[in-house]
PDB file of C-alpha atoms (C1' of nucleotides) in Angstrom:
ATOM      1  CA  MET A  16      14.853 -33.967   0.476  1.00  0.00           C
ATOM      2  CA  ARG A  17      10.890 -34.326   0.931  1.00  0.00           C
ATOM      3  CA  VAL A  18       9.072 -36.659  -0.947  1.00  0.00           C
ATOM      4  CA  CYS A  19       6.161 -34.645  -2.826  1.00  0.00           C
ATOM      5  CA  LYS A  20       2.867 -35.086  -4.534  1.00  0.00           C
ATOM      6  CA  ASP A  21       4.017 -37.089  -7.043  1.00  0.00           C
ATOM      7  CA  GLY A  22       5.891 -39.368  -5.424  1.00  0.00           C
ATOM      8  CA  PHE A  23       9.221 -38.315  -6.457  1.00  0.00           C
ATOM      9  CA  GLN A  24      11.989 -36.626  -3.676  1.00  0.00           C
ATOM     10  CA  ARG A  25      12.693 -33.241  -4.730  1.00  0.00           C
ATOM     11  CA  GLU A  26      15.299 -30.714  -3.067  1.00  0.00           C
ATOM     12  CA  PHE A  27      13.880 -27.613  -1.873  1.00  0.00           C
ATOM     13  CA  ILE A  28      16.605 -24.992  -2.498  1.00  0.00           C
ATOM     14  CA  GLU A  29      14.269 -22.300  -0.493  1.00  0.00           C
ATOM     15  CA  ASP A  30      11.678 -22.858   2.027  1.00  0.00           C
ATOM     16  CA  LYS A  31       9.025 -20.702   1.339  1.00  0.00           C
ATOM     17  CA  SER A  32       7.446 -21.050   4.586  1.00  0.00           C
ATOM     18  CA  ASP A  33       8.622 -17.240   5.289  1.00  0.00           C
ATOM     19  CA  MET A  34       7.542 -15.829   2.446  1.00  0.00           C
ATOM     20  CA  TYR A  35       4.103 -16.885   3.450  1.00  0.00           C
ATOM     21  CA  THR A  36       4.073 -15.117   6.564  1.00  0.00           C
ATOM     22  CA  ILE A  37       5.110 -11.976   4.744  1.00  0.00           C
ATOM     23  CA  ALA A  38       2.130 -12.899   2.364  1.00  0.00           C
ATOM     24  CA  PHE A  39       0.157 -12.622   5.113  1.00  0.00           C
ATOM     25  CA  THR A  40       1.398  -9.507   6.349  1.00  0.00           C
ATOM     26  CA  GLN A  41       0.859  -7.756   3.032  1.00  0.00           C
ATOM     27  CA  ASN A  42      -2.683  -8.548   3.322  1.00  0.00           C
ATOM     28  CA  ILE A  43      -3.330  -6.642   6.437  1.00  0.00           C
ATOM     29  CA  LEU A  44      -1.287  -3.565   4.819  1.00  0.00           C
ATOM     30  CA  SER A  45      -2.942  -3.428   1.341  1.00  0.00           C
ATOM     31  CA  GLY A  46      -4.733  -0.922   0.611  1.00  0.00           C
ATOM     32  CA  ARG A  47      -3.919   2.587  -0.232  1.00  0.00           C
ATOM     33  CA  TRP A  48      -4.462   4.176   2.660  1.00  0.00           C
ATOM     34  CA  LYS A  49      -3.759   1.653   5.499  1.00  0.00           C
ATOM     35  CA  TYR A  50      -0.839   2.612   6.002  1.00  0.00           C
ATOM     36  CA  PHE A  51      -1.498   6.437   6.673  1.00  0.00           C
ATOM     37  CA  ILE A  52      -4.129   5.518   8.663  1.00  0.00           C
ATOM     38  CA  LEU A  53      -2.274   2.901  11.042  1.00  0.00           C
ATOM     39  CA  TRP A  54       0.486   5.680  11.573  1.00  0.00           C
ATOM     40  CA  TYR A  55      -2.283   8.519  12.212  1.00  0.00           C
ATOM     41  CA  LEU A  56      -3.078   6.296  14.877  1.00  0.00           C
ATOM     42  CA  LYS A  57      -0.063   5.455  16.107  1.00  0.00           C
ATOM     43  CA  GLY A  58      -0.395   6.424  19.976  1.00  0.00           C
ATOM     44  CA  HIS A  59      -3.668   8.155  19.531  1.00  0.00           C
ATOM     45  CA  THR A  60      -6.949   7.713  19.305  1.00  0.00           C
ATOM     46  CA  ARG A  61      -9.032   9.668  16.642  1.00  0.00           C
ATOM     47  CA  ARG A  62     -12.281  10.037  15.531  1.00  0.00           C
ATOM     48  CA  TYR A  63     -13.369   9.360  12.101  1.00  0.00           C
ATOM     49  CA  SER A  64     -13.971  13.043  11.006  1.00  0.00           C
ATOM     50  CA  ASP A  65      -9.975  13.660  12.189  1.00  0.00           C
ATOM     51  CA  ILE A  66      -8.964  10.876  10.016  1.00  0.00           C
ATOM     52  CA  LYS A  67     -11.130  12.118   7.417  1.00  0.00           C
ATOM     53  CA  ALA A  68      -9.644  16.096   7.569  1.00  0.00           C
ATOM     54  CA  PHE A  69      -6.000  14.458   8.074  1.00  0.00           C
ATOM     55  CA  LEU A  70      -5.691  11.894   4.659  1.00  0.00           C
ATOM     56  CA  GLY A  71      -7.819  14.996   2.943  1.00  0.00           C
ATOM     57  CA  ASP A  72      -8.247  13.846  -0.076  1.00  0.00           C
ATOM     58  CA  LEU A  73     -10.538  10.594   0.350  1.00  0.00           C
ATOM     59  CA  SER A  74     -13.965   9.777  -0.125  1.00  0.00           C
ATOM     60  CA  GLN A  75     -15.943   8.545   2.948  1.00  0.00           C
ATOM     61  CA  GLY A  76     -16.839   5.342   0.622  1.00  0.00           C
ATOM     62  CA  SER A  77     -13.238   4.531   0.795  1.00  0.00           C
ATOM     63  CA  LEU A  78     -12.010   5.051   3.843  1.00  0.00           C
ATOM     64  CA  SER A  79     -15.200   3.556   6.333  1.00  0.00           C
ATOM     65  CA  LYS A  80     -14.009   0.604   3.627  1.00  0.00           C
ATOM     66  CA  GLN A  81     -10.520   0.661   5.329  1.00  0.00           C
ATOM     67  CA  LEU A  82     -11.251   1.084   8.758  1.00  0.00           C
ATOM     68  CA  ARG A  83     -13.713  -1.876   7.953  1.00  0.00           C
ATOM     69  CA  GLU A  84     -11.384  -3.664   6.710  1.00  0.00           C
ATOM     70  CA  LEU A  85      -8.530  -2.610   9.844  1.00  0.00           C
ATOM     71  CA  GLU A  86     -11.045  -3.525  12.206  1.00  0.00           C
ATOM     72  CA  LYS A  87     -12.006  -6.893  10.949  1.00  0.00           C
ATOM     73  CA  ASP A  88      -8.275  -8.243  11.194  1.00  0.00           C
ATOM     74  CA  GLY A  89      -8.435  -7.211  14.652  1.00  0.00           C
ATOM     75  CA  VAL A  90      -5.259  -4.172  13.984  1.00  0.00           C
ATOM     76  CA  ILE A  91      -7.449  -1.246  15.174  1.00  0.00           C
ATOM     77  CA  GLU A  92     -10.624  -0.860  17.751  1.00  0.00           C
ATOM     78  CA  ARG A  93     -13.367   0.797  17.122  1.00  0.00           C
ATOM     79  CA  LYS A  94     -15.425   1.938  19.775  1.00  0.00           C
ATOM     80  CA  VAL A  95     -19.331   3.855  19.221  1.00  0.00           C
ATOM     81  CA  TYR A  96     -20.252   6.566  21.446  1.00  0.00           C
ATOM     82  CA  PRO A  97     -24.241   6.150  21.314  1.00  0.00           C
ATOM     83  CA  VAL A  98     -24.984   9.777  20.907  1.00  0.00           C
ATOM     84  CA  VAL A  99     -26.459  12.307  18.404  1.00  0.00           C
ATOM     85  CA  PRO A 100     -24.733  13.354  16.126  1.00  0.00           C
ATOM     86  CA  PRO A 101     -22.565  10.236  16.032  1.00  0.00           C
ATOM     87  CA  LYS A 102     -18.881  10.318  18.055  1.00  0.00           C
ATOM     88  CA  VAL A 103     -16.503   7.121  16.454  1.00  0.00           C
ATOM     89  CA  GLU A 104     -13.452   6.365  18.388  1.00  0.00           C
ATOM     90  CA  TYR A 105     -10.615   4.316  16.513  1.00  0.00           C
ATOM     91  CA  SER A 106      -7.029   3.645  18.110  1.00  0.00           C
ATOM     92  CA  LEU A 107      -4.794   0.648  17.505  1.00  0.00           C
ATOM     93  CA  THR A 108      -5.415  -3.177  18.760  1.00  0.00           C
ATOM     94  CA  GLU A 109      -2.056  -4.227  21.024  1.00  0.00           C
ATOM     95  CA  LYS A 110      -1.877  -6.395  16.988  1.00  0.00           C
ATOM     96  CA  GLY A 111      -1.793  -2.982  15.045  1.00  0.00           C
ATOM     97  CA  THR A 112       0.948  -1.632  17.285  1.00  0.00           C
ATOM     98  CA  LYS A 113       3.413  -5.153  16.628  1.00  0.00           C
ATOM     99  CA  LEU A 114       2.561  -3.612  12.803  1.00  0.00           C
ATOM    100  CA  MET A 115       4.832  -0.537  14.017  1.00  0.00           C
ATOM    101  CA  PRO A 116       8.513  -1.766  13.192  1.00  0.00           C
ATOM    102  CA  ILE A 117       6.718  -2.191   9.854  1.00  0.00           C
ATOM    103  CA  LEU A 118       6.421   1.348   9.381  1.00  0.00           C
ATOM    104  CA  ASP A 119       9.544   2.448  11.306  1.00  0.00           C
ATOM    105  CA  ALA A 120      11.854   0.579   9.245  1.00  0.00           C
ATOM    106  CA  MET A 121       9.911   2.068   5.974  1.00  0.00           C
ATOM    107  CA  GLU A 122      10.457   5.798   7.129  1.00  0.00           C
ATOM    108  CA  THR A 123      14.099   4.577   7.657  1.00  0.00           C
ATOM    109  CA  PHE A 124      13.924   3.741   3.982  1.00  0.00           C
ATOM    110  CA  GLY A 125      11.732   6.585   2.893  1.00  0.00           C
ATOM    111  CA  LYS A 126      14.323   8.842   4.423  1.00  0.00           C
ATOM    112  CA  ALA A 127      17.836   7.441   3.305  1.00  0.00           C
ATOM    113  CA  TYR A 128      16.143   7.477  -0.164  1.00  0.00           C
ATOM    114  CA  GLY A 129      13.250   9.804  -0.558  1.00  0.00           C
ATOM    115  CA  GLU A 130      12.943  13.111  -2.227  1.00  0.00           C
ATOM    116  CA  GLN A 131      11.047  15.331   0.140  1.00  0.00           C
ATOM    117  CA  PRO A 132       7.841  16.854  -1.151  1.00  0.00           C
ATOM    118  CA  ASP A 133       7.229  20.344  -2.037  1.00  0.00           C
ATOM    119  CA  ASP A 134       6.448  22.004   1.769  1.00  0.00           C
ATOM    120  CA  THR A 135       3.406  23.647   0.350  1.00  0.00           C
ATOM    121  CA  SER A 136       1.249  20.807  -0.427  1.00  0.00           C
ATOM    122  CA  LEU A 137       0.974  19.726   2.797  1.00  0.00           C
ATOM    123  CA  VAL A 138      -0.451  22.909   4.239  1.00  0.00           C
TER     124      VAL A 138
ATOM    125  CA  MET B   2       2.245  27.172  14.369  1.00  0.00           C
ATOM    126  CA  ARG B   3       3.028  27.965  11.517  1.00  0.00           C
ATOM    127  CA  VAL B   4       1.495  30.752   9.111  1.00  0.00           C
ATOM    128  CA  CYS B   5      -0.551  28.365   6.301  1.00  0.00           C
ATOM    129  CA  LYS B   6      -1.408  29.715   2.476  1.00  0.00           C
ATOM    130  CA  ASP B   7      -4.397  31.082   3.548  1.00  0.00           C
ATOM    131  CA  GLY B   8      -2.713  33.123   5.825  1.00  0.00           C
ATOM    132  CA  PHE B   9      -4.219  31.551   9.067  1.00  0.00           C
ATOM    133  CA  GLN B  10      -2.152  30.298  11.656  1.00  0.00           C
ATOM    134  CA  ARG B  11      -2.648  26.909  12.299  1.00  0.00           C
ATOM    135  CA  GLU B  12      -0.782  24.710  14.992  1.00  0.00           C
ATOM    136  CA  PHE B  13       0.102  21.091  13.325  1.00  0.00           C
ATOM    137  CA  ILE B  14      -0.928  18.592  15.473  1.00  0.00           C
ATOM    138  CA  GLU B  15       1.414  16.574  13.408  1.00  0.00           C
ATOM    139  CA  ASP B  16       4.369  16.777  11.115  1.00  0.00           C
ATOM    140  CA  LYS B  17       3.092  14.376   8.012  1.00  0.00           C
ATOM    141  CA  SER B  18       6.807  14.938   6.275  1.00  0.00           C
ATOM    142  CA  ASP B  19       7.186  11.018   7.920  1.00  0.00           C
ATOM    143  CA  MET B  20       4.055   9.726   6.647  1.00  0.00           C
ATOM    144  CA  TYR B  21       5.794  11.064   2.887  1.00  0.00           C
ATOM    145  CA  THR B  22       8.190   8.803   3.062  1.00  0.00           C
ATOM    146  CA  ILE B  23       6.326   6.184   4.230  1.00  0.00           C
ATOM    147  CA  ALA B  24       4.439   7.179   0.719  1.00  0.00           C
ATOM    148  CA  PHE B  25       7.371   7.333  -1.053  1.00  0.00           C
ATOM    149  CA  THR B  26       8.516   3.506   0.142  1.00  0.00           C
ATOM    150  CA  GLN B  27       5.377   1.982  -0.226  1.00  0.00           C
ATOM    151  CA  ASN B  28       5.618   3.294  -3.839  1.00  0.00           C
ATOM    152  CA  ILE B  29       8.056   1.168  -4.512  1.00  0.00           C
ATOM    153  CA  LEU B  30       6.927  -1.855  -2.858  1.00  0.00           C
ATOM    154  CA  SER B  31       3.376  -1.752  -4.157  1.00  0.00           C
ATOM    155  CA  GLY B  32       3.001  -4.713  -6.981  1.00  0.00           C
ATOM    156  CA  ARG B  33       1.376  -7.593  -6.094  1.00  0.00           C
ATOM    157  CA  TRP B  34       4.795 -10.228  -6.531  1.00  0.00           C
ATOM    158  CA  LYS B  35       7.142  -7.330  -5.571  1.00  0.00           C
ATOM    159  CA  TYR B  36       8.029  -9.119  -1.853  1.00  0.00           C
ATOM    160  CA  PHE B  37       8.194 -12.023  -2.758  1.00  0.00           C
ATOM    161  CA  ILE B  38      10.804 -11.139  -5.716  1.00  0.00           C
ATOM    162  CA  LEU B  39      12.850  -9.606  -2.910  1.00  0.00           C
ATOM    163  CA  TRP B  40      12.278 -12.006  -0.324  1.00  0.00           C
ATOM    164  CA  TYR B  41      14.143 -14.462  -3.147  1.00  0.00           C
ATOM    165  CA  LEU B  42      16.904 -12.027  -4.498  1.00  0.00           C
ATOM    166  CA  LYS B  43      18.414 -11.697  -0.770  1.00  0.00           C
ATOM    167  CA  GLY B  44      21.360 -12.922  -0.974  1.00  0.00           C
ATOM    168  CA  HIS B  45      21.764 -14.674  -4.204  1.00  0.00           C
ATOM    169  CA  THR B  46      21.818 -13.930  -7.939  1.00  0.00           C
ATOM    170  CA  ARG B  47      18.939 -15.518  -9.578  1.00  0.00           C
ATOM    171  CA  ARG B  48      18.092 -16.143 -13.548  1.00  0.00           C
ATOM    172  CA  TYR B  49      14.896 -14.791 -14.839  1.00  0.00           C
ATOM    173  CA  SER B  50      13.530 -18.376 -15.462  1.00  0.00           C
ATOM    174  CA  ASP B  51      14.664 -19.536 -11.700  1.00  0.00           C
ATOM    175  CA  ILE B  52      12.268 -16.237 -10.352  1.00  0.00           C
ATOM    176  CA  LYS B  53       9.427 -17.581 -12.820  1.00  0.00           C
ATOM    177  CA  ALA B  54       9.577 -21.224 -11.220  1.00  0.00           C
ATOM    178  CA  PHE B  55       9.803 -20.096  -7.905  1.00  0.00           C
ATOM    179  CA  LEU B  56       6.589 -17.619  -7.954  1.00  0.00           C
ATOM    180  CA  GLY B  57       4.583 -19.641 -10.328  1.00  0.00           C
ATOM    181  CA  ASP B  58       1.808 -18.924 -11.145  1.00  0.00           C
ATOM    182  CA  LEU B  59       2.548 -15.418 -12.755  1.00  0.00           C
ATOM    183  CA  SER B  60       3.000 -14.427 -16.639  1.00  0.00           C
ATOM    184  CA  GLN B  61       5.623 -13.851 -18.075  1.00  0.00           C
ATOM    185  CA  GLY B  62       4.024 -10.105 -19.098  1.00  0.00           C
ATOM    186  CA  SER B  63       3.364  -9.511 -15.265  1.00  0.00           C
ATOM    187  CA  LEU B  64       7.007 -10.625 -13.860  1.00  0.00           C
ATOM    188  CA  SER B  65       8.759  -8.235 -16.836  1.00  0.00           C
ATOM    189  CA  LYS B  66       6.620  -5.822 -15.652  1.00  0.00           C
ATOM    190  CA  GLN B  67       7.382  -6.013 -11.742  1.00  0.00           C
ATOM    191  CA  LEU B  68      10.945  -6.778 -12.765  1.00  0.00           C
ATOM    192  CA  ARG B  69      11.471  -3.333 -14.673  1.00  0.00           C
ATOM    193  CA  GLU B  70       9.833  -1.694 -12.201  1.00  0.00           C
ATOM    194  CA  LEU B  71      12.326  -2.351  -9.433  1.00  0.00           C
ATOM    195  CA  GLU B  72      14.975  -1.952 -11.712  1.00  0.00           C
ATOM    196  CA  LYS B  73      13.712   1.780 -12.609  1.00  0.00           C
ATOM    197  CA  ASP B  74      13.299   1.860  -8.634  1.00  0.00           C
ATOM    198  CA  GLY B  75      16.992   0.996  -8.321  1.00  0.00           C
ATOM    199  CA  VAL B  76      16.739  -1.751  -6.246  1.00  0.00           C
ATOM    200  CA  ILE B  77      18.041  -4.939  -8.202  1.00  0.00           C
ATOM    201  CA  GLU B  78      20.469  -4.826 -10.620  1.00  0.00           C
ATOM    202  CA  ARG B  79      19.913  -6.842 -14.335  1.00  0.00           C
ATOM    203  CA  LYS B  80      22.558  -8.405 -16.435  1.00  0.00           C
ATOM    204  CA  VAL B  81      22.401  -9.871 -19.102  1.00  0.00           C
ATOM    205  CA  TYR B  82      24.817 -12.197 -20.790  1.00  0.00           C
ATOM    206  CA  PRO B  83      24.861 -12.030 -25.152  1.00  0.00           C
ATOM    207  CA  VAL B  84      24.470 -15.510 -25.123  1.00  0.00           C
ATOM    208  CA  VAL B  85      21.745 -17.956 -26.865  1.00  0.00           C
ATOM    209  CA  PRO B  86      19.350 -18.734 -25.332  1.00  0.00           C
ATOM    210  CA  PRO B  87      19.304 -15.508 -22.912  1.00  0.00           C
ATOM    211  CA  LYS B  88      20.749 -15.549 -19.666  1.00  0.00           C
ATOM    212  CA  VAL B  89      19.935 -13.059 -17.683  1.00  0.00           C
ATOM    213  CA  GLU B  90      20.804 -12.575 -13.719  1.00  0.00           C
ATOM    214  CA  TYR B  91      18.607 -10.524 -11.236  1.00  0.00           C
ATOM    215  CA  SER B  92      20.021  -9.208  -7.579  1.00  0.00           C
ATOM    216  CA  LEU B  93      19.579  -6.855  -5.502  1.00  0.00           C
ATOM    217  CA  THR B  94      21.305  -3.274  -5.098  1.00  0.00           C
ATOM    218  CA  GLU B  95      22.459  -1.924  -2.236  1.00  0.00           C
ATOM    219  CA  LYS B  96      19.588   0.318  -1.915  1.00  0.00           C
ATOM    220  CA  GLY B  97      17.672  -3.260  -3.002  1.00  0.00           C
ATOM    221  CA  THR B  98      19.670  -4.423   0.526  1.00  0.00           C
ATOM    222  CA  LYS B  99      18.148  -1.376   3.103  1.00  0.00           C
ATOM    223  CA  LEU B 100      14.616  -2.670   2.113  1.00  0.00           C
ATOM    224  CA  MET B 101      15.547  -5.889   4.304  1.00  0.00           C
ATOM    225  CA  PRO B 102      14.326  -4.635   7.506  1.00  0.00           C
ATOM    226  CA  ILE B 103      10.895  -3.957   5.998  1.00  0.00           C
ATOM    227  CA  LEU B 104      10.674  -7.641   5.196  1.00  0.00           C
ATOM    228  CA  ASP B 105      12.275  -8.984   8.099  1.00  0.00           C
ATOM    229  CA  ALA B 106       9.300  -6.702  10.237  1.00  0.00           C
ATOM    230  CA  MET B 107       6.622  -8.461   8.356  1.00  0.00           C
ATOM    231  CA  GLU B 108       8.154 -11.886   8.950  1.00  0.00           C
ATOM    232  CA  THR B 109       8.273 -11.083  12.273  1.00  0.00           C
ATOM    233  CA  PHE B 110       4.606  -9.791  12.261  1.00  0.00           C
ATOM    234  CA  GLY B 111       3.444 -12.547   9.880  1.00  0.00           C
ATOM    235  CA  LYS B 112       4.966 -15.461  12.130  1.00  0.00           C
ATOM    236  CA  ALA B 113       3.576 -13.644  15.802  1.00  0.00           C
ATOM    237  CA  TYR B 114      -0.074 -13.670  13.770  1.00  0.00           C
ATOM    238  CA  GLY B 115      -0.525 -15.899  10.981  1.00  0.00           C
ATOM    239  CA  GLU B 116      -1.742 -18.970  10.915  1.00  0.00           C
ATOM    240  CA  GLN B 117       0.716 -21.502   8.755  1.00  0.00           C
ATOM    241  CA  PRO B 118      -0.388 -22.301   5.858  1.00  0.00           C
ATOM    242  CA  ASP B 119      -1.157 -25.694   4.349  1.00  0.00           C
ATOM    243  CA  ASP B 120       1.868 -27.585   3.452  1.00  0.00           C
ATOM    244  CA  THR B 121       1.135 -29.595   0.870  1.00  0.00           C
ATOM    245  CA  SER B 122       0.113 -26.107  -0.930  1.00  0.00           C
ATOM    246  CA  LEU B 123       4.119 -25.361  -1.431  1.00  0.00           C
ATOM    247  CA  VAL B 124       4.546 -28.865  -3.158  1.00  0.00           C
TER     248      VAL B 124
ATOM    249  C1'  DG C  26     -40.655  22.603  12.011  1.00  0.00           C
ATOM    250  C1'  DA C  27     -36.483  23.098   9.482  1.00  0.00           C
ATOM    251  C1'  DA C  28     -30.994  22.393   9.028  1.00  0.00           C
ATOM    252  C1'  DC C  29     -27.257  20.783  10.557  1.00  0.00           C
ATOM    253  C1'  DA C  30     -24.090  17.784  12.885  1.00  0.00           C
ATOM    254  C1'  DT C  31     -21.275  12.676  12.411  1.00  0.00           C
ATOM    255  C1'  DA C  32     -20.655   8.705  10.967  1.00  0.00           C
ATOM    256  C1'  DG C  33     -22.179   6.205   8.189  1.00  0.00           C
ATOM    257  C1'  DT C  34     -23.943   2.615   3.492  1.00  0.00           C
ATOM    258  C1'  DA C  35     -25.294   1.882  -1.333  1.00  0.00           C
ATOM    259  C1'  DC C  36     -24.180   1.395  -6.028  1.00  0.00           C
ATOM    260  C1'  DA C  37     -22.792   2.757 -10.805  1.00  0.00           C
ATOM    261  C1'  DT C  38     -18.206   3.980 -12.669  1.00  0.00           C
ATOM    262  C1'  DT C  39     -13.576   4.906 -13.831  1.00  0.00           C
ATOM    263  C1'  DT C  40      -8.791   3.688 -12.410  1.00  0.00           C
ATOM    264  C1'  DT C  41      -5.502   1.150 -11.711  1.00  0.00           C
ATOM    265  C1'  DT C  42      -3.094  -3.614 -11.904  1.00  0.00           C
ATOM    266  C1'  DG C  43      -2.723  -7.944 -13.711  1.00  0.00           C
ATOM    267  C1'  DT C  44      -3.574 -12.065 -16.868  1.00  0.00           C
ATOM    268  C1'  DG C  45      -3.433 -14.806 -21.688  1.00  0.00           C
ATOM    269  C1'  DT C  46      -1.946 -15.231 -25.755  1.00  0.00           C
ATOM    270  C1'  DA C  47       0.431 -14.717 -29.870  1.00  0.00           C
ATOM    271  C1'  DC C  48       5.245 -12.952 -31.137  1.00  0.00           C
ATOM    272  C1'  DT C  49      10.589 -11.986 -31.850  1.00  0.00           C
ATOM    273  C1'  DT C  50      15.557 -13.648 -31.374  1.00  0.00           C
ATOM    274  C1'  DA C  51      19.180 -16.416 -33.190  1.00  0.00           C
ATOM    275  C1'  DG C  52      22.494 -20.053 -32.164  1.00  0.00           C
ATOM    276  C1'  DG C  53      23.083 -25.530 -31.214  1.00  0.00           C
ATOM    277  C1'  DG C  54      20.920 -30.087 -31.945  1.00  0.00           C
ATOM    278  C1'  DA C  55      18.225 -33.981 -34.335  1.00  0.00           C
TER     279       DA C  55
ATOM    280  C1'  DT D  10      16.035 -27.607 -42.398  1.00  0.00           C
ATOM    281  C1'  DC D  11      13.345 -26.663 -38.665  1.00  0.00           C
ATOM    282  C1'  DC D  12      13.180 -27.340 -33.734  1.00  0.00           C
ATOM    283  C1'  DC D  13      14.443 -26.465 -29.134  1.00  0.00           C
ATOM    284  C1'  DT D  14      15.968 -23.170 -25.776  1.00  0.00           C
ATOM    285  C1'  DA D  15      15.400 -18.339 -22.472  1.00  0.00           C
ATOM    286  C1'  DA D  16      13.753 -13.821 -21.856  1.00  0.00           C
ATOM    287  C1'  DG D  17      11.727 -11.397 -23.560  1.00  0.00           C
ATOM    288  C1'  DT D  18       7.946  -7.365 -26.232  1.00  0.00           C
ATOM    289  C1'  DA D  19       2.978  -5.869 -27.485  1.00  0.00           C
ATOM    290  C1'  DC D  20      -1.571  -5.577 -26.585  1.00  0.00           C
ATOM    291  C1'  DA D  21      -6.647  -6.375 -25.731  1.00  0.00           C
ATOM    292  C1'  DC D  22      -9.124  -8.383 -21.521  1.00  0.00           C
ATOM    293  C1'  DA D  23     -10.503  -8.886 -17.252  1.00  0.00           C
ATOM    294  C1'  DA D  24     -10.517  -8.731 -12.056  1.00  0.00           C
ATOM    295  C1'  DA D  25      -9.707  -5.805  -8.130  1.00  0.00           C
ATOM    296  C1'  DA D  26      -9.449  -1.632  -6.008  1.00  0.00           C
ATOM    297  C1'  DA D  27     -10.738   2.890  -5.432  1.00  0.00           C
ATOM    298  C1'  DT D  28     -13.814   6.701  -6.712  1.00  0.00           C
ATOM    299  C1'  DG D  29     -18.323   9.934  -6.819  1.00  0.00           C
ATOM    300  C1'  DT D  30     -23.291  10.712  -6.278  1.00  0.00           C
ATOM    301  C1'  DA D  31     -26.629  10.325  -3.329  1.00  0.00           C
ATOM    302  C1'  DC D  32     -29.001   8.567   0.540  1.00  0.00           C
ATOM    303  C1'  DT D  33     -29.808   7.753   6.047  1.00  0.00           C
ATOM    304  C1'  DA D  34     -30.585   8.775  10.826  1.00  0.00           C
ATOM    305  C1'  DT D  35     -31.893  11.627  14.913  1.00  0.00           C
ATOM    306  C1'  DG D  36     -31.258  14.912  19.693  1.00  0.00           C
ATOM    307  C1'  DT D  37     -30.003  19.539  19.427  1.00  0.00           C
ATOM    308  C1'  DT D  38     -30.407  24.134  18.041  1.00  0.00           C
ATOM    309  C1'  DC D  39     -32.342  28.817  15.349  1.00  0.00           C
TER     310       DC D  39
END
DNA sequence: GAACATAGTACATTTTTGTGTACTTAGGGA
DNA sequence: TCCCTAAGTACACAAAAATGTACTATGTTC
């Protein structure tokens, strides 16, 4: 029971705060490619061109945008080497590695219920 | 090492299949409100109007759409009582409960790194 | 001195999502 | 008789996300 802005007392059946922490996490992960990028970076340092090649069917603009957002949220790190042609490496930060249990849980669910995609589509 | 469609052998540094299972799960969870709906259904059977009231700031059309998608994906169950005015109850299926570890992992991350929202915003 | 490579940016356009408004159903109450 | 309720649907519209195309930088190689 709690006093609200309107002066009345109300019983709060749910505490929404847990939900807000989920929303916070969701914001970081929202984006068509972010799970894939994070998954690909798991345990590796990768160059921009490798990520691009791995994901394949996305434009440079999209990739750059997703990477910038992940960097802004502090889950990946960007290391620029001052060479020509440019070389930039991406890796997970410690915060980023803390997202891995989420990916693992998604993988577990997907393995239990998902269909295997056509193998040739991977080649 | 594997023979590809183009006839060449290639070394596959990554096996993408795990990533596809993540994509499968992501598809089920994509949608502005789905995490919230699932979270709210955790351990409870809820009426349409309760879900609407809980989420607050979304239209009937949006809510119906999200619920239909979750039902189609088999993660929630819809039970209609033939009364007037209508009564419809939603609950998690067993498949739906298997998504909970994902929400839990997101909550853990959010608790570690998220800021608490202004408490008054919840009232 | 022209072309190549990598890692981008800028901007217009398309696609995907989400929203707002109006409408429906049928029994019970004023 | 008319309005109320809960749980929707239908459709046009707006906002957000993703995409495609063109462009940039600069040291090295041909």
